[in-house]
Every structure is written in structure tokens, then in C-alpha cells.
PDB file of C-alpha atoms in Angstrom:
ATOM      1  CA  UNK A  27     140.842 -38.345 210.518  1.00  0.00           C
ATOM      2  CA  UNK A  28     137.978 -37.508 212.541  1.00  0.00           C
ATOM      3  CA  UNK A  29     134.503 -39.377 212.590  1.00  0.00           C
ATOM      4  CA  UNK A  30     132.938 -37.524 209.200  1.00  0.00           C
ATOM      5  CA  UNK A  31     129.525 -38.762 210.598  1.00  0.00           C
ATOM      6  CA  UNK A  32     130.103 -36.431 213.235  1.00  0.00           C
ATOM      7  CA  UNK A  33     128.420 -33.082 211.618  1.00  0.00           C
ATOM      8  CA  UNK A  34     126.794 -32.970 208.723  1.00  0.00           C
ATOM      9  CA  UNK A  35     129.072 -30.282 207.504  1.00  0.00           C
ATOM     10  CA  UNK A  36     131.637 -32.490 207.684  1.00  0.00           C
ATOM     11  CA  UNK A  37     130.224 -35.290 206.653  1.00  0.00           C
ATOM     12  CA  UNK A  38     129.300 -33.707 202.958  1.00  0.00           C
ATOM     13  CA  UNK A  39     132.634 -32.840 202.771  1.00  0.00           C
ATOM     14  CA  UNK A  40     133.923 -36.121 203.066  1.00  0.00           C
ATOM     15  CA  UNK A  41     131.539 -37.624 200.551  1.00  0.00           C
ATOM     16  CA  UNK A  42     132.458 -34.749 198.109  1.00  0.00           C
ATOM     17  CA  UNK A  43     136.297 -35.685 198.805  1.00  0.00           C
ATOM     18  CA  UNK A  44     135.933 -39.866 198.290  1.00  0.00           C
ATOM     19  CA  UNK A  45     133.552 -38.932 195.036  1.00  0.00           C
ATOM     20  CA  UNK A  46     137.005 -36.899 193.794  1.00  0.00           C
ATOM     21  CA  UNK A  47     139.439 -39.729 194.852  1.00  0.00           C
ATOM     22  CA  UNK A  48     137.565 -42.592 193.181  1.00  0.00           C
ATOM     23  CA  UNK A  49     137.323 -40.617 190.048  1.00  0.00           C
ATOM     24  CA  UNK A  50     141.439 -39.826 190.208  1.00  0.00           C
ATOM     25  CA  UNK A  51     142.394 -43.196 191.711  1.00  0.00           C
ATOM     26  CA  UNK A  52     141.928 -46.312 189.997  1.00  0.00           C
ATOM     27  CA  UNK A  53     141.780 -49.137 193.083  1.00  0.00           C
ATOM     28  CA  UNK A  54     139.275 -46.911 195.470  1.00  0.00           C
ATOM     29  CA  UNK A  55     136.074 -49.034 196.082  1.00  0.00           C
ATOM     30  CA  UNK A  56     134.092 -45.145 194.524  1.00  0.00           C
ATOM     31  CA  UNK A  57     135.877 -45.733 191.370  1.00  0.00           C
ATOM     32  CA  UNK A  58     133.763 -48.564 190.322  1.00  0.00           C
ATOM     33  CA  UNK A  59     129.751 -47.821 190.798  1.00  0.00           C
ATOM     34  CA  UNK A  60     126.772 -48.657 190.295  1.00  0.00           C
ATOM     35  CA  UNK A  61     124.794 -46.809 187.981  1.00  0.00           C
ATOM     36  CA  UNK A  62     120.643 -47.559 187.405  1.00  0.00           C
ATOM     37  CA  UNK A  63     118.324 -45.951 184.933  1.00  0.00           C
ATOM     38  CA  UNK A  64     114.869 -47.358 184.056  1.00  0.00           C
ATOM     39  CA  UNK A  65     114.630 -49.010 180.815  1.00  0.00           C
ATOM     40  CA  UNK A  66     111.645 -49.665 178.765  1.00  0.00           C
ATOM     41  CA  UNK A  67     111.546 -52.767 181.046  1.00  0.00           C
ATOM     42  CA  UNK A  68     111.917 -51.215 184.339  1.00  0.00           C
ATOM     43  CA  UNK A  69     115.262 -50.592 186.944  1.00  0.00           C
ATOM     44  CA  UNK A  70     118.491 -51.569 184.669  1.00  0.00           C
ATOM     45  CA  UNK A  71     121.302 -51.555 187.026  1.00  0.00           C
ATOM     46  CA  UNK A  72     125.177 -51.717 185.873  1.00  0.00           C
ATOM     47  CA  UNK A  73     128.722 -51.066 187.227  1.00  0.00           C
ATOM     48  CA  UNK A  74     130.239 -47.935 185.528  1.00  0.00           C
ATOM     49  CA  UNK A  75     133.907 -46.376 186.185  1.00  0.00           C
ATOM     50  CA  UNK A  76     133.587 -43.035 188.221  1.00  0.00           C
ATOM     51  CA  UNK A  77     135.430 -40.474 185.741  1.00  0.00           C
ATOM     52  CA  UNK A  78     134.791 -36.970 187.506  1.00  0.00           C
ATOM     53  CA  UNK A  79     133.524 -35.462 190.875  1.00  0.00           C
ATOM     54  CA  UNK A  80     132.913 -31.783 191.148  1.00  0.00           C
ATOM     55  CA  UNK A  81     131.364 -30.316 194.456  1.00  0.00           C
ATOM     56  CA  UNK A  82     131.407 -26.591 193.021  1.00  0.00           C
ATOM     57  CA  UNK A  83     129.115 -27.529 190.425  1.00  0.00           C
ATOM     58  CA  UNK A  84     127.547 -30.337 191.822  1.00  0.00           C
ATOM     59  CA  UNK A  85     128.161 -32.955 189.670  1.00  0.00           C
ATOM     60  CA  UNK A  86     129.901 -36.209 188.811  1.00  0.00           C
ATOM     61  CA  UNK A  87     130.771 -37.826 185.498  1.00  0.00           C
ATOM     62  CA  UNK A  88     131.002 -41.368 183.691  1.00  0.00           C
ATOM     63  CA  UNK A  89     131.887 -42.738 180.108  1.00  0.00           C
ATOM     64  CA  UNK A  90     129.825 -45.087 177.799  1.00  0.00           C
ATOM     65  CA  UNK A  91     129.729 -46.152 174.494  1.00  0.00           C
ATOM     66  CA  UNK A  92     126.990 -44.030 172.175  1.00  0.00           C
ATOM     67  CA  UNK A  93     124.935 -47.359 171.262  1.00  0.00           C
ATOM     68  CA  UNK A  94     124.568 -48.963 174.591  1.00  0.00           C
ATOM     69  CA  UNK A  95     121.160 -49.393 176.649  1.00  0.00           C
ATOM     70  CA  UNK A  96     122.054 -46.798 179.148  1.00  0.00           C
ATOM     71  CA  UNK A  97     122.194 -43.737 176.849  1.00  0.00           C
ATOM     72  CA  UNK A  98     119.526 -44.912 175.105  1.00  0.00           C
ATOM     73  CA  UNK A  99     117.408 -45.398 178.579  1.00  0.00           C
ATOM     74  CA  UNK A 100     119.220 -41.884 179.685  1.00  0.00           C
ATOM     75  CA  UNK A 101     117.732 -40.182 176.742  1.00  0.00           C
ATOM     76  CA  UNK A 102     113.951 -41.192 177.032  1.00  0.00           C
ATOM     77  CA  UNK A 103     114.576 -40.822 181.154  1.00  0.00           C
ATOM     78  CA  UNK A 104     117.402 -38.305 182.966  1.00  0.00           C
ATOM     79  CA  UNK A 105     116.653 -39.667 185.839  1.00  0.00           C
ATOM     80  CA  UNK A 106     119.520 -41.988 187.649  1.00  0.00           C
ATOM     81  CA  UNK A 107     121.088 -43.158 190.743  1.00  0.00           C
ATOM     82  CA  UNK A 108     124.446 -44.231 191.626  1.00  0.00           C
ATOM     83  CA  UNK A 109     125.083 -46.414 194.335  1.00  0.00           C
ATOM     84  CA  UNK A 110     129.413 -46.626 195.447  1.00  0.00           C
ATOM     85  CA  UNK A 111     129.855 -48.730 198.464  1.00  0.00           C
ATOM     86  CA  UNK A 112     133.078 -48.806 200.453  1.00  0.00           C
ATOM     87  CA  UNK A 113     133.503 -52.402 202.147  1.00  0.00           C
ATOM     88  CA  UNK A 114     136.022 -51.375 204.604  1.00  0.00           C
ATOM     89  CA  UNK A 115     135.125 -48.080 205.787  1.00  0.00           C
ATOM     90  CA  UNK A 116     131.551 -49.757 206.051  1.00  0.00           C
ATOM     91  CA  UNK A 117     130.060 -46.542 203.562  1.00  0.00           C
ATOM     92  CA  UNK A 118     127.386 -46.227 201.352  1.00  0.00           C
ATOM     93  CA  UNK A 119     126.587 -43.421 199.548  1.00  0.00           C
ATOM     94  CA  UNK A 120     124.331 -43.082 196.660  1.00  0.00           C
ATOM     95  CA  UNK A 121     123.167 -39.881 194.532  1.00  0.00           C
ATOM     96  CA  UNK A 122     120.043 -39.181 192.626  1.00  0.00           C
ATOM     97  CA  UNK A 123     120.978 -37.665 189.353  1.00  0.00           C
ATOM     98  CA  UNK A 124     119.676 -35.681 186.688  1.00  0.00           C
ATOM     99  CA  UNK A 125     122.245 -37.254 183.577  1.00  0.00           C
ATOM    100  CA  UNK A 126     122.842 -35.124 180.338  1.00  0.00           C
ATOM    101  CA  UNK A 127     124.648 -36.685 177.712  1.00  0.00           C
ATOM    102  CA  UNK A 128     127.482 -34.599 176.609  1.00  0.00           C
ATOM    103  CA  UNK A 129     128.289 -36.394 172.568  1.00  0.00           C
ATOM    104  CA  UNK A 130     132.156 -36.450 171.599  1.00  0.00           C
ATOM    105  CA  UNK A 131     134.150 -33.578 173.591  1.00  0.00           C
ATOM    106  CA  UNK A 132     137.519 -33.612 171.945  1.00  0.00           C
ATOM    107  CA  UNK A 133     138.985 -32.301 175.166  1.00  0.00           C
ATOM    108  CA  UNK A 134     137.684 -34.727 177.464  1.00  0.00           C
ATOM    109  CA  UNK A 135     138.463 -37.861 175.006  1.00  0.00           C
ATOM    110  CA  UNK A 136     141.643 -36.423 175.241  1.00  0.00           C
ATOM    111  CA  UNK A 137     141.768 -37.654 178.761  1.00  0.00           C
ATOM    112  CA  UNK A 138     141.025 -40.615 178.224  1.00  0.00           C
ATOM    113  CA  UNK A 139     144.133 -43.761 178.204  1.00  0.00           C
ATOM    114  CA  UNK A 140     144.218 -45.337 175.692  1.00  0.00           C
ATOM    115  CA  UNK A 141     143.400 -48.756 176.380  1.00  0.00           C
ATOM    116  CA  UNK A 142     140.044 -47.467 177.770  1.00  0.00           C
ATOM    117  CA  UNK A 143     139.364 -45.773 174.530  1.00  0.00           C
ATOM    118  CA  UNK A 144     139.128 -49.262 172.949  1.00  0.00           C
ATOM    119  CA  UNK A 145     135.688 -49.404 174.952  1.00  0.00           C
ATOM    120  CA  UNK A 146     134.457 -46.461 173.073  1.00  0.00           C
ATOM    121  CA  UNK A 147     134.732 -48.646 169.781  1.00  0.00           C
ATOM    122  CA  UNK A 148     133.147 -52.483 169.933  1.00  0.00           C
ATOM    123  CA  UNK A 149     131.834 -53.731 166.594  1.00  0.00           C
ATOM    124  CA  UNK A 150     129.428 -54.914 167.039  1.00  0.00           C
ATOM    125  CA  UNK A 151     127.542 -52.382 168.964  1.00  0.00           C
ATOM    126  CA  UNK A 152     127.020 -53.025 172.886  1.00  0.00           C
ATOM    127  CA  UNK A 153     124.215 -55.408 173.309  1.00  0.00           C
ATOM    128  CA  UNK A 154     124.297 -57.407 170.186  1.00  0.00           C
ATOM    129  CA  UNK A 155     123.997 -60.650 169.889  1.00  0.00           C
ATOM    130  CA  UNK A 156     127.398 -62.428 168.417  1.00  0.00           C
ATOM    131  CA  UNK A 157     128.013 -65.947 167.502  1.00  0.00           C
ATOM    132  CA  UNK A 158     131.580 -66.100 170.126  1.00  0.00           C
ATOM    133  CA  UNK A 159     133.204 -63.699 171.808  1.00  0.00           C
ATOM    134  CA  UNK A 160     135.807 -63.600 169.332  1.00  0.00           C
ATOM    135  CA  UNK A 161     134.042 -61.937 166.632  1.00  0.00           C
ATOM    136  CA  UNK A 162     134.048 -58.660 169.296  1.00  0.00           C
ATOM    137  CA  UNK A 163     136.682 -56.046 167.551  1.00  0.00           C
ATOM    138  CA  UNK A 164     137.480 -52.805 169.447  1.00  0.00           C
ATOM    139  CA  UNK A 165     138.725 -49.878 167.704  1.00  0.00           C
ATOM    140  CA  UNK A 166     138.870 -46.593 169.386  1.00  0.00           C
ATOM    141  CA  UNK A 167     136.471 -44.214 167.808  1.00  0.00           C
ATOM    142  CA  UNK A 168     135.643 -40.911 169.325  1.00  0.00           C
ATOM    143  CA  UNK A 169     132.114 -40.548 167.535  1.00  0.00           C
ATOM    144  CA  UNK A 170     131.138 -43.791 170.151  1.00  0.00           C
ATOM    145  CA  UNK A 171     131.995 -41.622 173.060  1.00  0.00           C
ATOM    146  CA  UNK A 172     129.365 -39.249 175.038  1.00  0.00           C
ATOM    147  CA  UNK A 173     130.060 -38.350 179.025  1.00  0.00           C
ATOM    148  CA  UNK A 174     126.896 -38.798 181.257  1.00  0.00           C
ATOM    149  CA  UNK A 175     127.015 -36.047 183.410  1.00  0.00           C
ATOM    150  CA  UNK A 176     124.918 -35.803 186.599  1.00  0.00           C
ATOM    151  CA  UNK A 177     123.569 -33.264 188.420  1.00  0.00           C
ATOM    152  CA  UNK A 178     123.516 -34.505 191.964  1.00  0.00           C
ATOM    153  CA  UNK A 179     120.079 -34.273 193.851  1.00  0.00           C
ATOM    154  CA  UNK A 180     120.176 -35.617 196.308  1.00  0.00           C
ATOM    155  CA  UNK A 181     123.315 -37.476 198.472  1.00  0.00           C
ATOM    156  CA  UNK A 182     122.098 -40.279 200.948  1.00  0.00           C
ATOM    157  CA  UNK A 183     125.414 -41.261 203.253  1.00  0.00           C
ATOM    158  CA  UNK A 184     124.731 -44.502 205.431  1.00  0.00           C
ATOM    159  CA  UNK A 185     127.540 -45.686 208.000  1.00  0.00           C
ATOM    160  CA  UNK A 186     127.327 -49.189 209.040  1.00  0.00           C
ATOM    161  CA  UNK A 187     130.642 -48.771 211.073  1.00  0.00           C
ATOM    162  CA  UNK A 188     128.815 -47.198 213.792  1.00  0.00           C
ATOM    163  CA  UNK A 189     126.485 -48.444 216.566  1.00  0.00           C
ATOM    164  CA  UNK A 190     123.880 -47.374 215.727  1.00  0.00           C
ATOM    165  CA  UNK A 191     123.863 -47.196 212.280  1.00  0.00           C
ATOM    166  CA  UNK A 192     123.941 -43.356 210.965  1.00  0.00           C
ATOM    167  CA  UNK A 193     122.282 -42.001 208.104  1.00  0.00           C
ATOM    168  CA  UNK A 194     121.883 -38.056 206.629  1.00  0.00           C
ATOM    169  CA  UNK A 195     120.317 -37.374 203.632  1.00  0.00           C
ATOM    170  CA  UNK A 196     121.412 -34.281 201.563  1.00  0.00           C
ATOM    171  CA  UNK A 197     119.728 -32.011 199.197  1.00  0.00           C
ATOM    172  CA  UNK A 198     122.425 -29.286 197.489  1.00  0.00           C
ATOM    173  CA  UNK A 199     124.501 -28.339 201.387  1.00  0.00           C
ATOM    174  CA  UNK A 200     121.042 -29.256 203.370  1.00  0.00           C
ATOM    175  CA  UNK A 201     121.501 -31.694 205.184  1.00  0.00           C
ATOM    176  CA  UNK A 202     119.524 -33.599 207.506  1.00  0.00           C
ATOM    177  CA  UNK A 203     119.855 -36.859 210.236  1.00  0.00           C
ATOM    178  CA  UNK A 204     117.483 -39.774 209.726  1.00  0.00           C
ATOM    179  CA  UNK A 205     116.795 -43.053 211.118  1.00  0.00           C
ATOM    180  CA  UNK A 206     118.877 -45.530 209.375  1.00  0.00           C
TER     181      UNK A 206
END
């Protein structure tokens, strides 16, 4: 394969391909990503599973329990970022997003594997205090399932495998090289 960091168009295609693969392939380095939001006390980051990436629409998607802190944070301020890292490729991708909350969609719910549906029905709610870990029960409930759809505003891609390192930033389809 040619070097995706050779041309801006090639790099943008490569990044969207990596996002799509991460959403599709469970052991891909871009499957589990860091989602950062702005909470009441400042920045908050957590690992989430990338569930969809659509280059034509310019969106990425993750799923959540409706009762989580990240959903509350995004309800107050829809700005977010996703950080993706592939250690083998020495590739970092950062996405600046505006998130939209899409509640309880039966069509999307049907694509969630039964074992993953358990994550959308914990009692007590995520983040609540429990006396012991065994006190948590999990029963899938579509009413607690929410899709976090991120409109990609900026893509920032950095290759640490080049000497010197290479970095590009894209706003929509318009890219430019910047100093790493």
C-alpha cells in the first residue's frame, strides 16, 4: 500500500477507511476510542466503542446508556472529541465533533448484539454508588439505549512513523499540512 501521508486526498480517504474498519472489526485498534466531553467540572474522557462511520454523511456513531454522565454532558454542550490511536501504525487521529443524541431507535437496536445490549440496562444507573459490584444487575432495555451521532467538524491526523513526523488537519474535505 502507498503511504497515506504522501497526499492530502489519500490521507483523508485512509482516515475514513480506518474509521469504517474500526466500526466494523471488533479487534481493530480504532474500535475502542476515547470520547471527550465537557462536564460540569471540566473535561471528561472515557473509552467507548466506535459503532459506525459514514464518510458521505461526515458522521461517526457511538452508543450509550441514556443515564450516563456523557449523555448529560452532551445534553448541556454538544461539543466533543474522539481520540483514536494505532500503536502498530504509530497513527493518531483526533476528531472534533458536534454530537446529536438519537434516542431508542428499534432499527439501530436490532443491530446491537444481544451480549452488548446488556450494557443498556444496568441497575442501578451507571455512576450510581453500590455496596458491592455484585449488586449491579443487567437487563437489556431499549428505552435506555441512545445513539451519540457525531458530525465531524475537524480531523487531525498525525503519523509518528515518519521522520520527521507528519500531521494534517481537515475541515470537511479541505486539508492542509501543519507542523507536528
